[in-house]
Amino acid sequence: MNVLEIRELTKKFGEFIAVDNMSLTVREGEIFGFLGANGAGKSTTINLIASLLRPSSGDIRILDRDIAKHSRFTKMNLGIVPQDLAIYKDMTAYENVSFFTGLYGLRGAELRERTEEALKFVGLEDKMKGYPKNFSGGMKRRLNIACAIAHRPKLIIMDEPTVGIDPHSRNYILNSVRKLNEMGCTIIYTSHYMEEVEEICSRLAIIDHGKIIAEGTKEQLVATITDVKEIRIELKKGSDNLLGILRGIPGVRNVDMKEQTIRIFCDLEVDNLGLILKALIDQDADIRSVEEQEPNLETVFLTLTGRTLRD
Amino acid sequence: MVKDIYWLVITSLRTNFRKRSNLLIYLGLPLAGVLFSLLLYSGHGQGGLHVGVVNEDGMEMAANTVSFLESLDQVEVVGVTKAELQQQLAAGKLDSGLILEKGYSDSVLAGEPGHIVIQSLKGAEVTAYVKAMLYNYIDNFSVMGKIAAGDSAKFKQLYDEYQNIDFELTTSSVNDTSVMVAMSNQSIGFLIMFMMMSAVNLSELIIVGREDRTYFRVMSSPISSRTYVISNIIANFIVMLVQIAFTVICIRYVFKMDMGISLLQLIGLLALFALVSVGVSLVIVAFSKSSGMSGALQNLIVTPSCMLAGCFFPVDIMPSFLRRIADFMPQHWLLQTIGQLQEGASLEDIGFNILVLSSFVVVLFLLATYKFKRMNDTRSFA
């Protein structure tokens, strides 16, 4: 059964086309990864699914019902975890979850039960009476999730739920996503962290300039990449100056740096490792290790969009 | 929809009234306005007069005049020097000063009273009573002086007969209701301003919701934007009803001010004005892109319009062109309606004013709805 079905969806803002004739299907029980760089059209698509925007053309169906015609039914079965925290600072954690869950018509003992259940699920049962202003970033993110799941939606859309949080909270959230999925929820997950998507998503789509440019399982997508390789060089001390120099080397498609590790995406057929190492040595870079990576989702993304996910 | 509105209104009221700062804004500020009015009008039309007397003449006539002054009800006479008089008048310790200059007694006996000066920094309303009584007294002696034509024995005879006259003049003070009405009107003026400010603060929650993204989450639930705005209006209206009832009851029963109008009529009129305030606040919010902008618009609109409409001082003291501007302010129509009722107008007499205030409500709500509808994105409300 299809939980979400998007058909020929287009959204224009004046002359700008944010979503361009998009078609997509998410099946029941999937954790569906939605990948795209900033401005690719992810958030616009999510806003359209949540009925916060009206499409210029095309239609969206949730649980086989058109969201325009069956707004209440589709919204009752949808939970949104927005990228920006959407919680009231002057309400306690309990009041936040209770208020948002009450919007779905729950009252009395059932509301109390669901509220406590959701807070327990995200590990905030000890902080029910606490105010979000006193919470850590990770706790706020977890509260943000609790507000979206207490009404037990069938489809949950999580937009960058792990942005800017500590590793402990991140792991907690990723485990929660898996648990929700095991409990029968279908999840659409967007993230800038490719490793998260690789870790939890059963299928994914890559969106660029408002269009789906690839869709399938991780293995299916990686199998399509035959012309790009990734070289990882770990330095003792990284420097942004090096990136510009490396980008000028023939065969280098893109370069980025995370902590002390430089990732260089090159044309597979060009042998430029010597030039890369020479450039680094000329800049007095202290090289600790060099390794060539197997193609992964990042490589897929770069090949298809010409950018890394963090660009 | 009704259940959704109930849920939103109850949550909104609960969070609003829980915050002490909100209680201060909704209830404390109008009360501060009442206290300010009380302070402003304290002493007006109440208590006796303190009159300082400088007797430079020293003759019997002058002494009799001072005795007469002392015999008046509501007047307390204090003997002072000229320097002390000026000092105490300036300090507000004395309401008025009487200087009987040398030659005063002779001038009265000659039938041409002079060498008498009355001073006050508080104007005619303070000196009028003293002047009226004193001049009447002096005039009598002046006439006796004229009849005696310089014969002191004859004057003494006339004076004794006058002193033994068998009619008696008694004076008593009556309540000056105009001061009470002015004081309560100014309190209502402050209440009007704080009602409008509270309304904007509450409607501003719509913008704040957009800014902190909670509006996004509410809109992704089965709640429609229309339901959201309607519940904000209802919560806003309820807060103002509480504000009105609290302030009016305090004015009447705590500060014992007689407003010259029944409480129910006053609350009814203020409730109608509460809808006007909600309308103004919705228009401000509809035209604001951020909470900062709505705050600025509030400052730009609420206080100056209240000032022009006569919330802080009577419009009669303003130039005619400003008085014409006041006609475009809903606050002015409310104050005018209250004024008419205080003067004894019937409900039929104020029908036109009610119609004008209702028209303000309709026009403001239509304007806000039109503007909200034109926002065709996630920030859309209607």
XYZ file of C-alpha atoms in Angstrom:
693
model
C 0.000 0.000 0.000
C 1.226 3.509 -0.829
C 1.248 5.802 2.176
C 2.277 8.797 0.091
C 1.812 9.329 -3.586
C 2.897 12.502 -5.341
C 1.849 12.935 -8.963
C 3.251 15.559 -11.346
C 3.546 18.070 -8.546
C 4.657 21.592 -9.411
C 4.965 24.648 -7.185
C 5.875 28.027 -8.614
C 6.652 31.237 -6.731
C 6.215 33.794 -9.478
C 8.675 32.778 -12.177
C 10.693 30.548 -9.842
C 9.871 26.844 -9.994
C 10.557 25.346 -6.556
C 9.075 21.909 -7.327
C 9.130 20.813 -10.922
C 6.724 18.105 -12.081
C 7.676 15.785 -9.222
C 6.307 12.265 -8.927
C 7.132 10.064 -5.968
C 5.763 7.089 -4.102
C 6.452 6.078 -0.496
C 5.256 2.643 0.533
C 3.927 1.534 3.896
C 6.654 0.611 6.405
C 9.487 2.404 4.629
C 12.016 4.825 6.052
C 12.357 6.956 2.985
C 15.368 9.251 2.673
C 14.882 12.585 0.967
C 18.204 14.062 -0.087
C 18.919 17.437 -1.542
C 21.222 20.399 -1.033
C 19.911 23.671 0.394
C 17.348 25.193 -1.962
C 16.789 21.925 -3.853
C 13.054 21.957 -3.042
C 12.862 19.570 -0.058
C 11.189 21.966 2.363
C 8.749 23.206 -0.289
C 7.773 19.588 -0.988
C 7.291 18.942 2.739
C 5.178 22.100 3.063
C 3.049 20.928 0.149
C 2.557 17.487 1.734
C 1.598 19.200 5.021
C -0.932 21.394 3.149
C 0.909 24.514 4.222
C 1.290 25.469 0.585
C -1.107 24.984 -2.289
C 0.425 23.288 -5.348
C 0.443 25.108 -8.664
C -0.474 21.788 -10.288
C -0.435 18.066 -9.584
C -1.801 16.196 -6.616
C -0.736 14.530 -3.383
C -2.403 11.499 -1.844
C -1.888 10.217 1.691
C -3.265 6.732 2.442
C -4.978 6.814 -0.944
C -6.857 10.030 -0.214
C -6.332 13.362 -1.923
C -5.058 15.843 0.668
C -7.036 18.705 -0.892
C -10.334 16.831 -0.653
C -9.739 14.939 2.593
C -7.741 17.490 4.520
C -8.846 16.433 8.006
C -8.319 12.695 7.405
C -4.883 13.129 5.818
C -3.716 15.567 8.482
C -4.883 13.240 11.251
C -2.537 10.608 9.817
C 0.406 12.915 9.326
C 3.062 14.003 11.822
C 5.560 16.696 10.960
C 8.888 17.204 12.734
C 9.972 20.563 11.344
C 13.613 21.467 10.901
C 13.221 24.591 13.032
C 12.045 23.863 16.553
C 8.308 24.491 16.797
C 7.623 24.464 20.528
C 6.312 27.043 23.004
C 9.014 28.351 25.314
C 6.543 29.368 28.015
C 4.859 25.956 28.209
C 6.330 22.923 29.939
C 7.341 19.873 27.920
C 4.116 18.157 28.994
C 1.969 21.158 28.077
C 3.622 21.442 24.665
C 2.940 17.833 23.748
C -0.532 17.932 25.279
C -1.460 21.132 23.412
C -0.323 19.928 19.981
C -1.874 16.487 20.513
C -5.128 18.143 21.561
C -5.274 19.744 18.120
C -6.011 16.245 16.800
C -9.150 16.017 18.930
C -7.766 13.972 21.813
C -9.010 14.898 25.285
C -9.071 13.664 28.880
C -7.423 10.411 29.930
C -6.532 9.456 26.363
C -4.728 12.757 25.854
C -2.815 12.363 29.118
C -1.857 8.809 28.232
C -0.627 9.717 24.728
C 1.269 12.746 26.012
C 3.102 10.725 28.654
C 3.736 7.930 26.157
C 5.308 10.328 23.626
C 7.492 12.018 26.243
C 8.613 8.629 27.497
C 9.351 7.539 23.954
C 11.793 10.419 23.435
C 13.315 10.000 26.901
C 11.875 13.148 28.464
C 9.640 11.482 31.060
C 11.739 13.069 33.827
C 11.462 16.515 32.278
C 7.701 16.734 31.852
C 7.424 19.794 34.061
C 10.550 21.418 32.667
C 10.485 24.425 30.343
C 12.202 24.134 26.941
C 14.292 27.238 27.653
C 16.162 25.156 30.239
C 16.661 22.193 27.869
C 19.787 21.280 25.903
C 19.644 21.367 22.099
C 19.175 17.599 21.971
C 16.336 17.648 24.487
C 14.549 20.367 22.523
C 14.897 18.273 19.357
C 13.420 15.270 21.166
C 10.531 17.383 22.443
C 10.026 18.594 18.873
C 9.633 14.934 17.863
C 7.311 14.084 20.774
C 4.927 16.857 19.690
C 4.671 15.236 16.250
C 4.130 11.612 17.237
C 1.772 11.635 20.236
C -1.336 11.447 18.048
C 0.106 8.258 16.472
C 0.283 9.303 12.833
C 0.815 6.698 10.112
C 3.183 8.938 8.150
C 5.876 10.985 9.890
C 7.981 13.517 8.034
C 11.223 14.391 9.786
C 13.023 17.399 8.382
C 16.639 17.456 9.585
C 15.771 16.200 13.091
C 19.399 15.897 14.213
C 20.723 19.326 13.236
C 23.117 20.814 15.781
C 22.869 18.239 18.546
C 25.297 16.116 20.538
C 26.149 12.525 19.445
C 24.190 11.019 22.359
C 20.941 12.785 21.401
C 21.602 12.025 17.732
C 21.886 8.297 18.429
C 18.784 8.483 20.600
C 16.840 10.105 17.790
C 18.060 7.629 15.163
C 17.061 4.731 17.420
C 13.678 6.390 17.966
C 13.178 6.597 14.204
C 13.885 2.872 13.887
C 11.526 2.100 16.777
C 8.728 4.213 15.283
C 9.216 2.342 12.034
C 9.033 -1.002 13.836
C 5.797 0.190 15.437
C 4.301 0.590 11.978
C 5.006 4.216 11.095
C 6.177 5.128 7.639
C 8.869 7.768 7.808
C 10.209 10.337 5.380
C 13.603 11.456 6.599
C 15.652 14.376 5.334
C 19.171 15.050 6.524
C 22.414 16.724 5.594
C 24.240 13.837 7.205
C 24.686 11.219 4.499
C 25.814 8.592 6.994
C 22.463 8.917 8.843
C 20.546 8.357 5.633
C 22.753 5.408 4.729
C 22.256 3.979 8.214
C 18.491 4.096 8.562
C 16.800 4.592 5.194
C 15.487 1.641 3.230
C 14.957 3.697 0.078
C 15.714 7.223 -0.943
C 15.272 9.920 -3.534
C 17.677 12.669 -4.554
C 16.099 16.007 -5.368
C 17.806 18.791 -7.261
C 16.325 21.996 -8.679
C 12.869 20.775 -7.659
C 13.151 17.481 -9.542
C 13.670 13.905 -8.401
C 16.875 12.947 -10.211
C 17.332 9.489 -8.678
C 15.242 7.112 -6.617
C 15.877 3.631 -5.258
C 17.681 1.685 -2.561
C 21.198 2.683 -1.552
C 22.647 -0.255 -3.439
C 20.672 0.545 -6.581
C 21.872 4.132 -6.553
C 25.531 3.314 -5.856
C 25.496 0.774 -8.670
C 24.723 3.565 -11.133
C 28.016 5.333 -10.327
C 30.882 4.208 -12.508
C 32.918 7.355 -13.249
C 33.740 8.969 -9.873
C 36.139 8.014 -7.087
C 36.597 9.532 -3.633
C 40.002 10.086 -2.055
C 40.160 10.818 1.679
C 43.258 12.469 3.093
C 43.646 12.945 6.813
C 45.872 15.838 7.873
C 47.341 16.762 11.209
C 45.884 20.207 10.807
C 43.326 21.227 8.207
C 43.199 24.543 6.401
C 40.506 25.994 4.155
C 43.208 27.446 1.864
C 44.019 23.947 0.683
C 40.544 23.388 -0.751
C 40.899 26.063 -3.420
C 44.298 24.733 -4.484
C 43.001 21.157 -4.731
C 39.971 22.225 -6.770
C 42.343 23.536 -9.451
C 43.937 20.116 -10.054
C 42.823 18.390 -13.292
C 40.194 15.677 -12.730
C 39.024 17.029 -9.349
C 35.254 17.524 -9.360
C 34.722 18.713 -5.810
C 36.488 18.984 -2.473
C 35.243 19.375 1.065
C 36.708 19.147 4.518
C 35.282 17.764 7.738
C 37.478 18.355 10.773
C 40.977 17.251 9.611
C 39.823 15.045 6.732
C 39.725 16.306 3.161
C 37.403 14.486 0.762
C 38.335 14.808 -2.886
C 35.914 13.607 -5.563
C 37.731 12.877 -8.852
C 37.039 11.494 -12.318
C 37.611 7.762 -12.097
C 39.769 7.584 -15.236
C 42.121 10.455 -14.254
C 45.193 9.433 -12.263
C 45.864 12.605 -10.258
C 46.804 11.266 -6.802
C 50.444 12.319 -7.301
C 49.431 15.879 -8.193
C 47.141 16.045 -5.159
C 49.830 14.876 -2.736
C 52.417 17.214 -4.297
C 50.062 20.169 -3.895
C 49.549 19.325 -0.242
C 53.269 18.852 0.441
C 54.017 22.172 -1.296
C 51.652 23.792 1.196
C 53.484 22.130 4.118
C 50.418 20.032 4.937
C 51.194 17.277 7.442
C 49.595 14.172 5.857
C 48.593 11.375 8.219
C 46.770 8.961 5.909
C 45.484 8.617 2.341
C 42.775 6.201 1.215
C 40.541 5.680 -1.794
C 36.882 5.075 -0.870
C 34.396 2.750 -2.463
C 31.548 4.715 -4.120
C 28.848 5.616 -1.616
C 25.764 7.859 -1.460
C 27.910 10.956 -1.221
C 29.614 9.959 -4.446
C 26.223 9.334 -6.006
C 24.985 12.726 -4.870
C 28.052 14.519 -6.212
C 27.892 12.731 -9.521
C 24.250 13.557 -10.026
C 24.157 17.113 -8.712
C 27.745 18.321 -9.094
C 27.653 19.355 -5.417
C 28.233 17.754 -2.075
C 25.221 17.525 0.248
C 26.605 20.260 2.507
C 27.132 22.773 -0.320
C -14.630 23.396 14.729
C -16.221 24.521 18.002
C -14.204 21.942 19.957
C -11.021 23.058 18.201
C -11.731 26.708 19.013
C -12.473 25.796 22.629
C -9.158 23.934 22.894
C -7.168 26.813 21.401
C -8.952 29.472 23.490
C -8.593 27.594 26.774
C -4.900 26.897 26.176
C -4.284 30.488 25.171
C -6.065 31.881 28.249
C -4.325 29.440 30.571
C -0.867 30.379 29.312
C -1.691 34.072 29.210
C -3.046 34.410 32.709
C -0.318 32.236 34.193
C 2.375 34.746 33.356
C 2.693 37.433 35.999
C 3.938 39.951 33.472
C 0.719 39.488 31.485
C -1.393 39.988 34.605
C 0.482 43.217 35.173
C -0.216 44.354 31.611
C -3.872 43.319 31.488
C -4.940 44.291 35.019
C -2.129 46.239 36.647
C -1.684 48.962 34.034
C -5.359 50.043 33.834
C -5.354 50.140 37.625
C -2.230 52.297 37.549
C -4.146 54.602 35.186
C -6.955 54.908 37.737
C -4.473 55.665 40.504
C -2.808 58.263 38.313
C -6.175 59.969 37.723
C -6.828 59.930 41.451
C -3.463 61.544 42.088
C -4.052 64.119 39.376
C -7.407 65.187 40.775
C -6.579 64.845 44.454
C -7.512 67.986 46.389
C -9.760 69.268 43.624
C -13.108 70.350 45.126
C -12.381 68.660 48.421
C -11.552 69.938 51.961
C -11.320 73.543 53.263
C -9.320 76.520 52.084
C -6.103 77.604 53.755
C -5.852 81.377 53.619
C -2.769 83.254 54.725
C -3.444 86.766 56.041
C -0.925 89.634 56.166
C -2.349 92.385 58.358
C -0.233 95.496 57.725
C -3.049 97.857 58.665
C -3.431 96.869 62.319
C -6.617 98.919 62.859
C -9.901 97.618 64.333
C -11.548 97.381 60.896
C -8.747 95.171 59.655
C -8.955 92.975 62.759
C -12.724 92.631 62.271
C -12.188 91.602 58.656
C -9.768 88.862 59.726
C -12.259 87.707 62.381
C -14.983 87.564 59.741
C -12.764 85.447 57.542
C -12.042 83.114 60.439
C -15.750 82.740 61.110
C -16.395 81.366 57.610
C -16.953 77.623 57.260
C -14.407 75.758 55.153
C -11.785 78.490 55.663
C -8.741 78.213 57.840
C -6.864 81.463 58.442
C -3.146 81.624 59.135
C -1.365 84.847 60.082
C 1.800 85.275 58.033
C 4.264 87.872 56.867
C 4.409 88.949 53.226
C 7.541 86.861 52.606
C 6.037 83.812 54.272
C 2.883 84.236 52.214
C 4.762 84.117 48.910
C 6.794 81.136 50.058
C 3.825 79.119 51.320
C 1.679 79.908 48.284
C 4.470 78.655 46.010
C 4.889 75.516 48.110
C 1.156 74.832 47.918
C 0.778 75.024 51.704
C -1.698 77.891 51.314
C -4.519 78.053 48.778
C -4.901 81.799 48.899
C -3.433 84.906 50.500
C -5.066 88.118 51.771
C -3.005 91.268 52.254
C -4.616 94.127 54.189
C -2.283 97.024 53.424
C -1.837 100.087 55.572
C -4.773 102.435 54.998
C -7.268 99.627 54.487
C -9.471 100.571 57.486
C -9.461 104.254 56.553
C -10.463 103.475 52.975
C -13.425 101.359 54.153
C -14.547 103.983 56.600
C -14.327 106.534 53.836
C -16.684 104.391 51.765
C -14.055 103.670 49.119
C -12.492 100.316 50.014
C -8.922 99.746 48.841
C -5.524 98.560 49.974
C -6.670 94.947 49.878
C -4.986 92.246 47.750
C -6.042 88.624 47.255
C -3.451 86.221 45.850
C -3.568 82.621 44.676
C -1.584 80.358 42.353
C -4.558 78.048 41.924
C -6.739 80.505 40.023
C -10.286 81.780 40.259
C -11.850 78.484 41.407
C -9.956 78.871 44.716
C -10.281 82.638 45.301
C -13.904 82.973 44.143
C -15.479 81.886 47.428
C -13.212 84.047 49.617
C -13.629 87.026 47.289
C -17.422 86.747 47.182
C -17.801 86.560 50.957
C -15.177 89.167 51.724
C -16.325 91.730 49.183
C -19.882 91.407 50.446
C -18.633 92.041 53.989
C -16.463 94.995 52.981
C -19.217 96.478 50.830
C -21.507 96.575 53.864
C -18.931 98.563 55.839
C -18.238 100.760 52.882
C -21.927 101.676 52.743
C -21.917 102.304 56.515
C -18.868 104.499 56.057
C -20.641 106.500 53.374
C -23.729 106.942 55.592
C -21.606 107.950 58.617
C -19.749 110.426 56.383
C -16.707 110.465 58.665
C -18.675 110.499 61.937
C -17.016 107.709 63.895
C -19.754 107.595 66.586
C -22.411 107.084 63.913
C -20.314 104.428 62.232
C -19.930 102.636 65.590
C -23.707 102.691 66.060
C -24.325 101.316 62.579
C -21.650 98.693 63.110
C -23.153 97.501 66.430
C -26.621 97.240 64.868
C -25.142 95.239 61.993
C -23.392 92.888 64.390
C -26.620 92.258 66.323
C -28.701 91.613 63.227
C -30.941 88.573 63.644
C -30.460 86.758 60.342
C -27.821 84.104 60.035
C -25.929 82.926 56.996
C -24.796 79.347 57.018
C -22.584 77.794 54.391
C -21.970 74.153 53.658
C -19.884 72.343 51.051
C -21.542 70.143 48.457
C -19.915 67.352 46.482
C -18.403 68.559 43.233
C -19.594 65.744 40.920
C -17.873 67.306 37.909
C -14.494 66.478 39.438
C -15.580 62.902 40.129
C -16.883 62.486 36.587
C -13.710 63.987 35.105
C -11.613 61.656 37.248
C -13.569 58.555 36.243
C -13.533 59.636 32.594
C -9.793 59.926 32.644
C -9.566 56.496 34.270
C -11.706 55.141 31.428
C -9.386 56.956 29.008
C -6.412 55.063 30.406
C -8.391 51.816 30.337
C -9.145 52.389 26.640
C -5.450 52.830 25.867
C -4.430 49.725 27.804
C -7.252 47.718 26.230
C -5.919 48.583 22.788
C -2.372 47.730 23.826
C -3.463 44.393 25.301
C -5.394 43.591 22.137
C -2.338 44.227 19.964
C -0.145 42.147 22.301
C -2.567 39.232 22.054
C -3.062 39.429 18.294
C 0.705 39.697 17.972
C 0.837 36.068 19.129
C -0.204 35.208 15.552
C 3.015 36.786 14.268
C 5.085 35.337 17.106
C 3.700 31.906 16.147
C 4.965 32.479 12.622
C 8.355 33.542 13.922
C 8.840 30.633 16.333
C 7.329 28.189 13.806
C 4.611 26.944 16.169
C 2.097 28.265 13.649
C 3.633 25.851 11.112
C 2.962 22.948 13.431
C -0.598 24.066 14.230
C -1.341 24.423 10.525
C -0.065 20.912 9.789
C -2.726 19.616 12.215
C -6.440 19.484 11.282
C -6.848 23.070 12.569
C -7.609 25.538 9.785
C -6.105 29.004 9.634
C -9.603 30.462 10.022
C -10.177 28.484 13.236
C -6.791 29.650 14.503
C -7.560 33.333 13.935
C -11.122 33.079 15.299
C -9.839 31.474 18.509
C -7.247 34.233 18.856
C -10.026 36.818 18.518
C -12.190 35.070 21.119
C -9.302 34.707 23.588
C -8.439 38.355 23.005
C -12.044 39.420 23.606
C -12.292 37.364 26.812
C -9.073 38.869 28.176
C -10.442 42.327 27.516
C -13.769 41.547 29.167
C -11.860 40.471 32.274
C -9.783 43.637 32.027
C -12.892 45.808 31.678
C -14.810 44.138 34.519
C -11.811 44.257 36.858
C -11.038 47.928 36.192
C -14.628 49.171 36.275
C -15.365 47.287 39.502
C -12.195 48.718 41.061
C -13.171 52.241 39.957
C -16.644 51.881 41.424
C -16.169 49.795 44.559
C -12.516 50.174 45.543
C -11.889 53.811 44.611
C -15.565 54.743 45.185
C -15.791 56.889 42.084
C -19.290 57.649 40.884
C -19.119 57.579 37.108
C -22.627 58.903 36.656
C -23.568 55.930 34.483
C -24.733 52.426 35.346
C -22.055 49.742 35.552
C -23.871 47.511 33.069
C -24.151 50.287 30.500
C -20.491 51.129 30.925
C -19.366 47.501 30.662
C -21.601 47.008 27.610
C -20.106 50.021 25.846
C -16.565 48.993 26.752
C -17.282 45.453 25.499
C -18.316 46.932 22.158
C -15.113 48.925 22.176
C -13.197 45.718 22.977
C -14.306 44.460 19.555
C -13.024 47.691 18.022
C -9.690 47.113 19.806
C -9.502 43.557 18.448
C -10.231 44.931 14.973
C -7.458 47.529 15.276
C -5.033 44.882 16.565
C -5.865 42.505 13.692
C -5.284 45.252 11.132
C -1.935 46.061 12.761
C -0.957 42.367 12.722
C -2.176 41.882 9.149
C 0.009 44.723 7.928
C 3.063 43.695 9.990
C 5.780 41.405 8.747
C 7.305 40.862 12.180
C 6.488 41.295 15.851
C 8.925 44.215 15.911
C 6.962 45.938 13.186
C 3.618 45.392 14.924
C 5.129 46.802 18.139
C 6.231 49.893 16.245
C 2.821 50.271 14.597
C 1.177 49.910 17.995
C 3.254 52.797 19.357
C 2.519 54.825 16.262
C -1.239 54.276 16.336
C -2.537 53.575 19.843
C -1.063 56.337 22.042
C -1.387 59.249 19.566
C -4.950 58.270 18.597
C -5.912 58.019 22.281
C -4.433 61.443 22.859
C -6.305 62.957 19.919
C -9.538 61.229 20.902
C -9.513 62.801 24.362
C -8.504 59.853 26.513
C -6.013 61.914 28.513
C -7.521 65.410 28.395
C -10.813 66.844 27.099
C -10.982 67.414 23.335
C -12.537 70.853 24.004
C -9.139 72.288 24.864
C -7.745 71.234 21.478
C -7.782 73.428 18.338
C -10.801 72.913 16.062
C -8.884 71.050 13.318
C -7.643 68.503 15.874
C -11.176 68.132 17.185
C -12.253 67.234 13.641
C -9.560 64.519 13.531
C -10.935 63.133 16.796
C -14.178 62.337 14.965
C -12.285 59.626 13.082
C -11.124 57.928 16.271
C -13.337 55.191 17.725
C -12.101 56.104 21.213
C -13.650 59.563 20.788
C -17.055 58.063 19.964
C -16.897 55.836 23.016
C -15.989 58.734 25.326
C -18.669 60.882 23.756
C -21.257 58.138 24.311
C -20.243 57.759 27.947
C -20.407 61.563 28.320
C -23.921 61.656 26.887
C -25.093 58.937 29.260
C -23.541 60.829 32.172
C -25.587 63.846 31.133
C -28.745 61.753 31.275
C -29.162 60.716 27.625
C -31.370 57.697 26.955
C -30.324 54.584 25.028
C -32.199 55.926 21.970
C -30.136 59.104 22.130
C -26.883 57.182 21.841
C -28.110 54.946 18.989
C -26.095 56.813 16.368
C -22.904 56.532 18.425
C -23.450 52.787 18.828
C -23.922 52.531 15.072
C -20.671 54.393 14.450
C -18.748 52.158 16.881
C -20.276 49.034 15.294
C -19.259 50.327 11.869
C -15.680 50.661 13.091
C -15.811 46.985 14.140
C -17.134 45.840 10.746
C -14.708 47.933 8.681
C -11.650 46.927 10.736
C -12.509 43.212 10.611
C -13.146 43.354 6.859
C -9.846 45.137 6.291
C -7.922 42.572 8.360
C -9.651 39.630 6.613
C -8.856 41.100 3.182
C -5.200 41.551 4.089
C -4.883 38.071 5.620
C -6.387 36.497 2.516
C -3.812 38.118 0.299
C -1.001 36.271 2.074
C -0.922 33.235 -0.190
C 1.755 31.157 1.503
C 2.495 29.349 4.754
C 1.731 32.568 6.542
C -1.814 32.659 5.170
C -4.531 32.933 7.792
C -7.908 32.891 6.108
